[in-house]
mmCIF file of C-alpha atoms in Angstrom:
data_model
loop_
_atom_site.group_PDB
_atom_site.id
_atom_site.type_symbol
_atom_site.label_atom_id
_atom_site.label_comp_id
_atom_site.label_asym_id
_atom_site.label_seq_id
_atom_site.Cartn_x
_atom_site.Cartn_y
_atom_site.Cartn_z
ATOM 1 C CA MET A 1 41.392 66.132 65.844
ATOM 2 C CA THR A 2 42.256 63.272 67.914
ATOM 3 C CA ALA A 3 45.223 62.396 65.806
ATOM 4 C CA HIS A 4 46.224 65.848 65.642
ATOM 5 C CA ARG A 5 46.047 66.470 69.522
ATOM 6 C CA ALA A 6 48.032 63.317 69.951
ATOM 7 C CA LEU A 7 50.880 64.572 67.403
ATOM 8 C CA VAL A 8 50.930 67.874 69.298
ATOM 9 C CA ARG A 9 51.026 66.154 72.718
ATOM 10 C CA ARG A 10 54.027 64.006 71.394
ATOM 11 C CA THR A 11 55.818 66.965 70.102
ATOM 12 C CA ALA A 12 55.409 68.894 73.458
ATOM 13 C CA LEU A 13 56.936 65.727 75.534
ATOM 14 C CA SER A 14 59.713 65.633 73.017
ATOM 15 C CA VAL A 15 60.727 69.264 73.634
ATOM 16 C CA THR A 16 60.210 68.974 77.238
ATOM 17 C CA ALA A 17 62.434 65.802 77.421
ATOM 18 C CA GLY A 18 65.016 67.759 75.322
ATOM 19 C CA ALA A 19 64.797 70.521 77.633
ATOM 20 C CA ALA A 20 65.401 68.424 80.744
ATOM 21 C CA ALA A 21 68.144 66.782 79.004
ATOM 22 C CA LEU A 22 69.927 70.064 78.351
ATOM 23 C CA VAL A 23 69.375 71.150 81.921
ATOM 24 C CA LEU A 24 70.929 67.911 83.135
ATOM 25 C CA ALA A 25 73.908 68.085 80.879
ATOM 26 C CA ALA A 26 74.298 71.729 81.851
ATOM 27 C CA CYS A 27 74.235 70.501 85.558
ATOM 28 C CA GLY A 28 76.684 68.019 84.775
ATOM 29 C CA SER A 29 79.027 70.325 83.108
ATOM 30 C CA ASP A 30 78.778 72.838 86.183
ATOM 31 C CA SER A 31 79.246 70.091 88.542
ATOM 32 C CA GLY A 32 82.138 68.977 86.615
ATOM 33 C CA SER A 33 83.489 72.576 86.395
ATOM 34 C CA GLY A 34 82.891 73.124 90.056
ATOM 35 C CA GLY A 35 85.020 69.894 90.842
ATOM 36 C CA HIS A 36 87.680 71.184 88.476
ATOM 37 C CA ASP A 37 87.762 74.731 90.219
ATOM 38 C CA MET A 38 87.886 72.817 93.590
ATOM 39 C CA GLY A 39 90.827 70.646 92.514
ATOM 40 C CA SER A 40 92.335 73.782 91.202
ATOM 41 C CA MET A 41 91.707 75.517 94.427
ATOM 42 C CA GLU A 42 93.231 72.814 96.300
ATOM 43 C CA SER A 43 96.035 72.655 93.983
ATOM 44 C CA ASP A 44 96.605 76.500 94.252
ATOM 45 C CA SER A 45 96.604 76.284 98.122
ATOM 46 C CA SER A 46 99.028 73.485 98.408
ATOM 47 C CA PRO A 47 101.991 75.525 97.552
ATOM 48 C CA THR A 48 101.146 78.361 99.845
ATOM 49 C CA ALA A 49 100.443 75.792 102.643
ATOM 50 C CA THR A 50 103.601 74.273 101.828
ATOM 51 C CA ALA A 51 105.468 77.808 101.901
ATOM 52 C CA SER A 52 103.887 78.581 105.219
ATOM 53 C CA ALA A 53 105.253 75.432 106.817
ATOM 54 C CA LYS A 54 108.664 76.199 105.249
ATOM 55 C CA ALA A 55 108.588 79.643 106.885
ATOM 56 C CA GLY A 56 108.112 78.024 110.505
ATOM 57 C CA ASP A 57 111.146 75.794 109.813
ATOM 58 C CA HIS A 58 114.137 76.266 111.616
ATOM 59 C CA ASN A 59 117.755 74.954 111.781
ATOM 60 C CA ASP A 60 120.770 74.837 114.023
ATOM 61 C CA ALA A 61 121.994 77.970 112.872
ATOM 62 C CA ASP A 62 118.735 79.526 113.798
ATOM 63 C CA VAL A 63 118.805 78.086 117.308
ATOM 64 C CA ASP A 64 122.562 79.243 117.798
ATOM 65 C CA PHE A 65 121.880 82.708 116.586
ATOM 66 C CA SER A 66 119.117 83.168 118.980
ATOM 67 C CA LYS A 67 121.039 81.796 121.959
ATOM 68 C CA GLU A 68 124.040 83.786 121.225
ATOM 69 C CA MET A 69 122.450 87.011 120.261
ATOM 70 C CA ILE A 70 120.457 86.917 123.422
ATOM 71 C CA GLN A 71 123.681 86.802 125.420
ATOM 72 C CA HIS A 72 125.326 89.637 123.281
ATOM 73 C CA HIS A 73 122.162 91.788 123.496
ATOM 74 C CA ARG A 74 122.107 91.479 127.287
ATOM 75 C CA GLN A 75 125.711 92.469 127.737
ATOM 76 C CA ALA A 76 124.918 95.575 125.419
ATOM 77 C CA VAL A 77 121.665 96.577 127.578
ATOM 78 C CA ASP A 78 123.866 96.183 130.791
ATOM 79 C CA MET A 79 126.429 98.743 129.080
ATOM 80 C CA ALA A 80 123.630 100.880 128.013
ATOM 81 C CA GLU A 81 122.254 101.052 131.625
ATOM 82 C CA LEU A 82 125.560 102.035 132.818
ATOM 83 C CA ALA A 83 125.727 104.821 130.426
ATOM 84 C CA ALA A 84 122.178 106.103 131.448
ATOM 85 C CA ASP A 85 123.787 106.599 134.945
ATOM 86 C CA ARG A 86 127.506 107.331 134.267
ATOM 87 C CA ALA A 87 127.663 109.153 130.886
ATOM 88 C CA SER A 88 128.504 112.782 130.991
ATOM 89 C CA SER A 89 127.490 113.513 127.283
ATOM 90 C CA GLN A 90 123.732 113.746 126.701
ATOM 91 C CA GLU A 91 124.354 112.241 123.145
ATOM 92 C CA VAL A 92 125.855 109.191 124.717
ATOM 93 C CA LYS A 93 122.957 108.832 127.142
ATOM 94 C CA ASP A 94 120.494 109.138 124.182
ATOM 95 C CA LEU A 95 122.450 106.596 122.289
ATOM 96 C CA ALA A 96 122.508 104.238 125.396
ATOM 97 C CA THR A 97 118.808 104.806 125.464
ATOM 98 C CA LYS A 98 118.164 103.786 121.610
ATOM 99 C CA VAL A 99 120.336 100.626 122.121
ATOM 100 C CA LYS A 100 118.472 99.511 125.115
ATOM 101 C CA GLY A 101 115.261 100.294 123.450
ATOM 102 C CA ALA A 102 116.089 98.322 120.544
ATOM 103 C CA GLN A 103 117.715 95.292 121.963
ATOM 104 C CA ASP A 104 115.430 94.488 124.992
ATOM 105 C CA PRO A 105 112.336 93.589 122.667
ATOM 106 C CA GLU A 106 114.567 91.564 120.347
ATOM 107 C CA ILE A 107 115.658 89.659 123.424
ATOM 108 C CA LYS A 108 112.118 88.729 124.309
ATOM 109 C CA THR A 109 111.425 87.818 120.430
ATOM 110 C CA MET A 110 114.390 85.430 120.480
ATOM 111 C CA SER A 111 113.534 83.945 123.685
ATOM 112 C CA GLY A 112 110.107 83.263 122.523
ATOM 113 C CA TRP A 113 111.403 81.578 119.338
ATOM 114 C CA LEU A 114 113.599 79.237 121.387
ATOM 115 C CA THR A 115 110.582 78.436 123.842
ATOM 116 C CA SER A 116 108.521 77.573 120.834
ATOM 117 C CA TRP A 117 111.189 75.313 119.580
ATOM 118 C CA GLY A 118 111.619 73.372 122.753
ATOM 119 C CA GLU A 119 114.895 74.970 123.359
ATOM 120 C CA ASP A 120 116.336 76.346 126.697
ATOM 121 C CA VAL A 121 116.546 80.241 127.012
ATOM 122 C CA PRO A 122 119.992 81.015 128.181
ATOM 123 C CA GLU A 123 120.441 82.035 131.626
ATOM 124 C CA GLY A 124 121.909 85.255 132.827
ATOM 125 C CA MET A 125 125.773 85.454 132.667
ATOM 126 C CA SER A 126 127.993 85.758 135.764
ATOM 127 C CA ALA A 127 131.121 87.582 135.550
ATOM 128 C CA ASP A 128 133.041 84.383 134.732
ATOM 129 C CA MET A 129 130.576 83.350 132.025
ATOM 130 C CA GLY A 130 131.056 86.724 130.339
ATOM 131 C CA HIS A 131 134.643 86.046 130.463
ATOM 132 C CA ASP A 132 134.149 82.762 128.637
ATOM 133 C CA MET A 133 131.507 83.769 126.338
ATOM 134 C CA SER A 134 133.704 86.643 125.193
ATOM 135 C CA SER A 135 136.078 84.199 123.620
ATOM 136 C CA ALA A 136 133.285 82.375 121.907
ATOM 137 C CA MET A 137 131.255 85.479 120.496
ATOM 138 C CA PRO A 138 132.668 88.128 118.663
ATOM 139 C CA GLY A 139 132.544 91.495 120.216
ATOM 140 C CA MET A 140 131.822 90.439 123.764
ATOM 141 C CA MET A 141 133.496 92.315 126.543
ATOM 142 C CA SER A 142 135.132 90.298 129.357
ATOM 143 C CA GLY A 143 134.286 90.629 132.783
ATOM 144 C CA THR A 144 137.453 92.768 133.173
ATOM 145 C CA ASP A 145 136.240 95.057 130.572
ATOM 146 C CA MET A 146 133.170 95.427 132.093
ATOM 147 C CA ASP A 147 134.664 96.134 135.518
ATOM 148 C CA LYS A 148 136.750 98.811 133.930
ATOM 149 C CA LEU A 149 133.498 100.501 132.520
ATOM 150 C CA GLU A 150 131.730 100.281 135.772
ATOM 151 C CA LYS A 151 134.520 102.169 137.500
ATOM 152 C CA ALA A 152 134.831 104.788 135.038
ATOM 153 C CA SER A 153 133.269 108.094 134.911
ATOM 154 C CA GLY A 154 132.630 111.191 132.830
ATOM 155 C CA ALA A 155 134.420 111.974 129.623
ATOM 156 C CA GLU A 156 136.504 108.700 130.262
ATOM 157 C CA PHE A 157 133.442 106.627 130.519
ATOM 158 C CA ASP A 158 132.043 108.073 127.480
ATOM 159 C CA THR A 159 135.236 107.243 125.458
ATOM 160 C CA MET A 160 135.514 103.951 126.888
ATOM 161 C CA PHE A 161 131.594 103.203 126.329
ATOM 162 C CA LEU A 162 131.873 104.186 122.776
ATOM 163 C CA THR A 163 135.159 102.216 122.035
ATOM 164 C CA MET A 164 133.509 99.239 123.534
ATOM 165 C CA MET A 165 130.185 99.413 122.069
ATOM 166 C CA VAL A 166 131.617 99.962 118.587
ATOM 167 C CA GLU A 167 133.393 96.574 118.988
ATOM 168 C CA HIS A 168 130.390 95.036 120.467
ATOM 169 C CA HIS A 169 128.193 96.087 117.667
ATOM 170 C CA GLU A 170 130.957 95.013 115.094
ATOM 171 C CA GLY A 171 130.507 91.432 116.654
ATOM 172 C CA ALA A 172 126.937 91.482 116.425
ATOM 173 C CA VAL A 173 126.783 92.593 112.692
ATOM 174 C CA GLU A 174 129.226 89.471 112.254
ATOM 175 C CA MET A 175 126.922 87.157 114.070
ATOM 176 C CA ALA A 176 123.775 88.516 112.031
ATOM 177 C CA GLU A 177 125.750 88.046 108.650
ATOM 178 C CA THR A 178 126.307 84.450 109.521
ATOM 179 C CA GLU A 179 122.351 84.065 110.305
ATOM 180 C CA LYS A 180 121.575 85.553 107.275
ATOM 181 C CA ALA A 181 123.835 83.060 105.435
ATOM 182 C CA ASP A 182 123.246 80.010 107.039
ATOM 183 C CA GLY A 183 119.764 80.259 108.954
ATOM 184 C CA THR A 184 116.434 79.087 107.350
ATOM 185 C CA TYR A 185 113.856 80.732 109.810
ATOM 186 C CA GLY A 186 112.196 83.738 107.880
ATOM 187 C CA PRO A 187 111.647 85.934 111.100
ATOM 188 C CA ALA A 188 115.298 85.034 112.414
ATOM 189 C CA THR A 189 117.057 86.033 109.263
ATOM 190 C CA LYS A 190 114.833 89.317 108.934
ATOM 191 C CA LEU A 191 115.795 90.156 112.600
ATOM 192 C CA ALA A 192 119.513 89.606 111.409
ATOM 193 C CA ASP A 193 119.102 91.766 108.426
ATOM 194 C CA ASP A 194 117.775 94.603 110.927
ATOM 195 C CA VAL A 195 120.631 94.146 113.331
ATOM 196 C CA VAL A 196 123.327 94.665 110.530
ATOM 197 C CA THR A 197 121.437 97.727 109.355
ATOM 198 C CA ALA A 198 120.673 99.331 112.661
ATOM 199 C CA GLN A 199 124.010 98.500 114.273
ATOM 200 C CA THR A 200 125.991 99.490 111.229
ATOM 201 C CA ALA A 201 124.539 102.964 111.244
ATOM 202 C CA GLU A 202 125.280 103.160 115.008
ATOM 203 C CA ILE A 203 128.765 102.124 114.456
ATOM 204 C CA LYS A 204 129.030 105.040 112.212
ATOM 205 C CA GLN A 205 127.376 107.356 114.681
ATOM 206 C CA MET A 206 129.629 106.141 117.533
ATOM 207 C CA ASN A 207 132.904 106.780 115.358
ATOM 208 C CA LYS A 208 131.993 110.244 114.466
ATOM 209 C CA MET A 209 131.398 110.800 118.279
ATOM 210 C CA LEU A 210 134.862 109.702 118.987
ATOM 211 C CA GLY A 211 136.255 111.836 116.163
ATOM 212 C CA LYS A 212 137.422 108.848 113.908
ATOM 213 C CA SER A 213 135.092 109.768 110.874
#
């Protein structure tokens, strides 16, 4: 009986030890698997982090686009505000309201980018600056052009406003296409794409209002 009990006890201990070894092996396997999973997570998250960092990168084209388009938009808003007061056609007034409503927020957005990049936000333009800028940026009206628009009224104003705004929009589209080609900052190239889409449609609308299409 004593020998039999000893045999049973040894067998039980052997089974227990074997089970413990299996549990330890399983834990070791889970730990290793967990380590692999963490490594995979780190590996998987790295491209995302890198992509996120790249999305925040910007270059000189982004800075130039933002600074110049702010000035360009400001003049368009000035023209739109004149139209709100002087246009004789409700359709022209509605278009002017649409232009101002779209471009005012974009000015604020681009100003925010420049500030975050440590760049200066352009100051408002004087008449002389407007003349200088008109030669540097496509579609910009000169000080003389703006003076003529301010003095016009009625149907004459409507025609002058639409003609000038078509040219202004065409310049903005040209600038936006350059940003799409050369810029690296995602939000800026997206805004440029929006400018192309919206202002191309408005050009068609204004040409139709002028009887050109």
